[in-house]
């Protein structure tokens, strides 16, 4: 009996490719997901950080101008006859209806009312009158006044006879200052309107004097001390709705006004052109014409300083944009190099597998599709999660740049290895030894053209956006430098290996030899890690030089404004006390100080232009020369002012007073009429005591030769240089000047620098740059790790063999360091040289005015310290990375090789 035939095996489906590959290499998939998350998070967060920084800088800039400059003010002449509040409200509603989506009115809302155009002088006896100038008062009617005040005495103004005093209410601050109260009748000076007076029927207290409601209301919240020379008190009083028709009699004429404060907290930097166009149309355009017709007020006029401020804000943003883009551009360049390096490492590791699949019938397209699907599983969820995290962590209205950046990085991450796989599976091309040389020459030519164009035309002017050449030129220089170093490194390290080979010991020779030839089958070290390190150092060094130049420029500007690092000026006609000067000189940080006397109303005779008004400065020559040298204005040799006599005092003359230095003496007459003869011994470009070019300056030495100056030239100013604390100096002035302390002018360069640096735009650019530097350094370290990982199998086998021959573990770490450090050191200091070259080549075209906060000459000097700091920092980071990799994985890999044997 024959046995039945065996049943055919059940049909089994092949295991899915993606699941199998992910299960076979879970650590690789996890690392790919982490890399994708970090890269996409940076790509999605960078534009949002830029938007947030630009928006905060715009809003802070406009907020600092005050609500008066950021409001729309509409005015119209008040017609004769009574006007009801409803008329004001109707126009206000019309004005608000034309506020579009580009800008909005602040939550505090508009302010409307009617005001007398001119104030009247009060003639009541006993009113405070500084400099014997009587106070002035204006009258106005304010809508919603009671919502912003609280009545503390009397009643709100209302009623009153047409031929009697006008009932008014004044603020409590004005009542206390002028010494008036409820029932006081204020008599103004006579005018063509006939006799008119006002009676105080109420006193109100302002809820919040800093509220924008009180902006530009002619001191309605308090009494103000006005006037440049002879000061006087001025305030405004409120009338009731039935007193509006009498405002024209008080101020010759009256006008209605509507002030619409723009909500600056909702303005966006990316919509500045649209906002500026909308506001301009509202002020003097189609919107203004429509409002004039709709309100039936042909004299309706709308004015605002906001268009001008928006133009300045846009210019500031565009001027800072090229410098702000250098850091992100370097980060993007280093990240791309790391992506390509990771793809190359994966391709080298799986090249045999891919070729085997090709040999077993797989097509290139099908293999590439499977590889693409394999990478999409960890990358796409990580990219989506990173994009969502960036949106949540950095809220900002614009979403398109975030999606574009995240999509671009995700696309690169997904396509890097499939493209590498496609190249590996392509038929081999015949060798073309000159192909690399031609490509390198093209890069060098492009670099030279970019640098020449930047130097020839300068940086793109404000309003043109990011200058692509200024951003691309440092990257192209780094790329050219990397290609050059890639060609120079093998022969240089090879020569080093030959030198080390003559010495005892095998570690140095083996490490240098492996560094010179690279790992695996390559004839030279890999270029991509070198390029990543060079890009990081170059962009970091160039940007650090820019920021260091900004700090140096701020210090120079501050010293020029102050006249040193610290300055005390006494009030006019009051000499600076000796005790105050001595106490200030003893402050910590004071390096050099002096007291000097200045006469700003002196005259110099016998010049090329006859008699010329000048400022005469009398100071100790040595200390004054040190301060002039530190400040950078009015430098001279103090020996020139030595000697002399009252008949011919040696003096320094500004260049505009004497055409050339000669032995002839000039008469110098002081403000009190006394004279002396001064002999010019040198020409100077100014004095630290005065800002600007310092025209009309004469410097005389303090001593016996100038003892005849009135009262021995009592000091009026104190100047010093050094690290001087602003609050400490002010405390000394308060302690020694007594009641006159408020009259002393106290300034320090430290406080001035802090004020210049207190700009969100500058802080945003600086913070973004350092964040990008940190990211570029991290990616550069990752490039080093990937390079080490690529050489790990071969290096582990070598170390295992050497261990069997007596190599100690410490010598194995030393071998890894000697092998890895030449490339790191070459990249670090080669990048430093490229960064210095970039500054030298493009520095003259860089304008730092926006980042400094004050006008400075165009140009950026070469600064070695910030560049070396970047290079040394990255070199140390690379060394630590190599040590960590050797310590964590080296021992385990060597042990594995010793157990398994050499499988290669």
JSON list of C-alpha atoms in Angstrom, two decimals, residues 547-561 749-750 752-759 761-763 766 848-854 856:
[
{"chain": "A", "resi": 547, "resn": "UNK", "atom": "CA", "xyz": [29.29, 91.11, 17.43]},
{"chain": "A", "resi": 548, "resn": "UNK", "atom": "CA", "xyz": [32.66, 91.99, 18.94]},
{"chain": "A", "resi": 549, "resn": "UNK", "atom": "CA", "xyz": [32.90, 94.90, 16.53]},
{"chain": "A", "resi": 550, "resn": "UNK", "atom": "CA", "xyz": [29.45, 96.01, 17.65]},
{"chain": "A", "resi": 551, "resn": "UNK", "atom": "CA", "xyz": [30.53, 95.97, 21.30]},
{"chain": "A", "resi": 552, "resn": "UNK", "atom": "CA", "xyz": [33.72, 97.89, 20.51]},
{"chain": "A", "resi": 553, "resn": "UNK", "atom": "CA", "xyz": [31.79, 100.43, 18.46]},
{"chain": "A", "resi": 554, "resn": "UNK", "atom": "CA", "xyz": [29.30, 100.92, 21.30]},
{"chain": "A", "resi": 555, "resn": "UNK", "atom": "CA", "xyz": [32.16, 101.58, 23.70]},
{"chain": "A", "resi": 556, "resn": "UNK", "atom": "CA", "xyz": [33.70, 104.13, 21.32]},
{"chain": "A", "resi": 557, "resn": "UNK", "atom": "CA", "xyz": [30.37, 105.86, 20.77]},
{"chain": "A", "resi": 558, "resn": "UNK", "atom": "CA", "xyz": [29.68, 105.94, 24.51]},
{"chain": "A", "resi": 559, "resn": "UNK", "atom": "CA", "xyz": [33.10, 107.38, 25.30]},
{"chain": "A", "resi": 560, "resn": "UNK", "atom": "CA", "xyz": [32.72, 110.03, 22.63]},
{"chain": "A", "resi": 561, "resn": "UNK", "atom": "CA", "xyz": [29.31, 111.02, 24.00]},
{"chain": "A", "resi": 749, "resn": "UNK", "atom": "CA", "xyz": [30.05, 105.13, 29.37]},
{"chain": "A", "resi": 750, "resn": "UNK", "atom": "CA", "xyz": [28.79, 101.93, 31.02]},
{"chain": "A", "resi": 752, "resn": "UNK", "atom": "CA", "xyz": [25.42, 104.70, 27.80]},
{"chain": "A", "resi": 753, "resn": "UNK", "atom": "CA", "xyz": [26.52, 101.33, 26.44]},
{"chain": "A", "resi": 754, "resn": "UNK", "atom": "CA", "xyz": [23.72, 99.62, 28.35]},
{"chain": "A", "resi": 755, "resn": "UNK", "atom": "CA", "xyz": [21.21, 102.07, 26.88]},
{"chain": "A", "resi": 756, "resn": "UNK", "atom": "CA", "xyz": [22.51, 101.48, 23.35]},
{"chain": "A", "resi": 757, "resn": "UNK", "atom": "CA", "xyz": [22.35, 97.71, 23.84]},
{"chain": "A", "resi": 758, "resn": "UNK", "atom": "CA", "xyz": [18.82, 97.80, 25.29]},
{"chain": "A", "resi": 759, "resn": "UNK", "atom": "CA", "xyz": [17.22, 97.15, 21.93]},
{"chain": "A", "resi": 761, "resn": "UNK", "atom": "CA", "xyz": [16.34, 94.02, 17.60]},
{"chain": "A", "resi": 762, "resn": "UNK", "atom": "CA", "xyz": [19.99, 93.84, 18.67]},
{"chain": "A", "resi": 763, "resn": "UNK", "atom": "CA", "xyz": [19.26, 91.22, 21.32]},
{"chain": "A", "resi": 766, "resn": "UNK", "atom": "CA", "xyz": [22.73, 88.34, 18.90]},
{"chain": "A", "resi": 848, "resn": "UNK", "atom": "CA", "xyz": [27.10, 98.17, 12.03]},
{"chain": "A", "resi": 849, "resn": "UNK", "atom": "CA", "xyz": [24.93, 101.24, 12.67]},
{"chain": "A", "resi": 850, "resn": "UNK", "atom": "CA", "xyz": [21.72, 99.33, 13.31]},
{"chain": "A", "resi": 851, "resn": "UNK", "atom": "CA", "xyz": [23.29, 96.84, 15.70]},
{"chain": "A", "resi": 852, "resn": "UNK", "atom": "CA", "xyz": [25.28, 99.52, 17.52]},
{"chain": "A", "resi": 853, "resn": "UNK", "atom": "CA", "xyz": [22.28, 101.78, 18.05]},
{"chain": "A", "resi": 854, "resn": "UNK", "atom": "CA", "xyz": [24.11, 104.90, 16.86]},
{"chain": "A", "resi": 856, "resn": "UNK", "atom": "CA", "xyz": [29.14, 104.67, 13.14]}
]
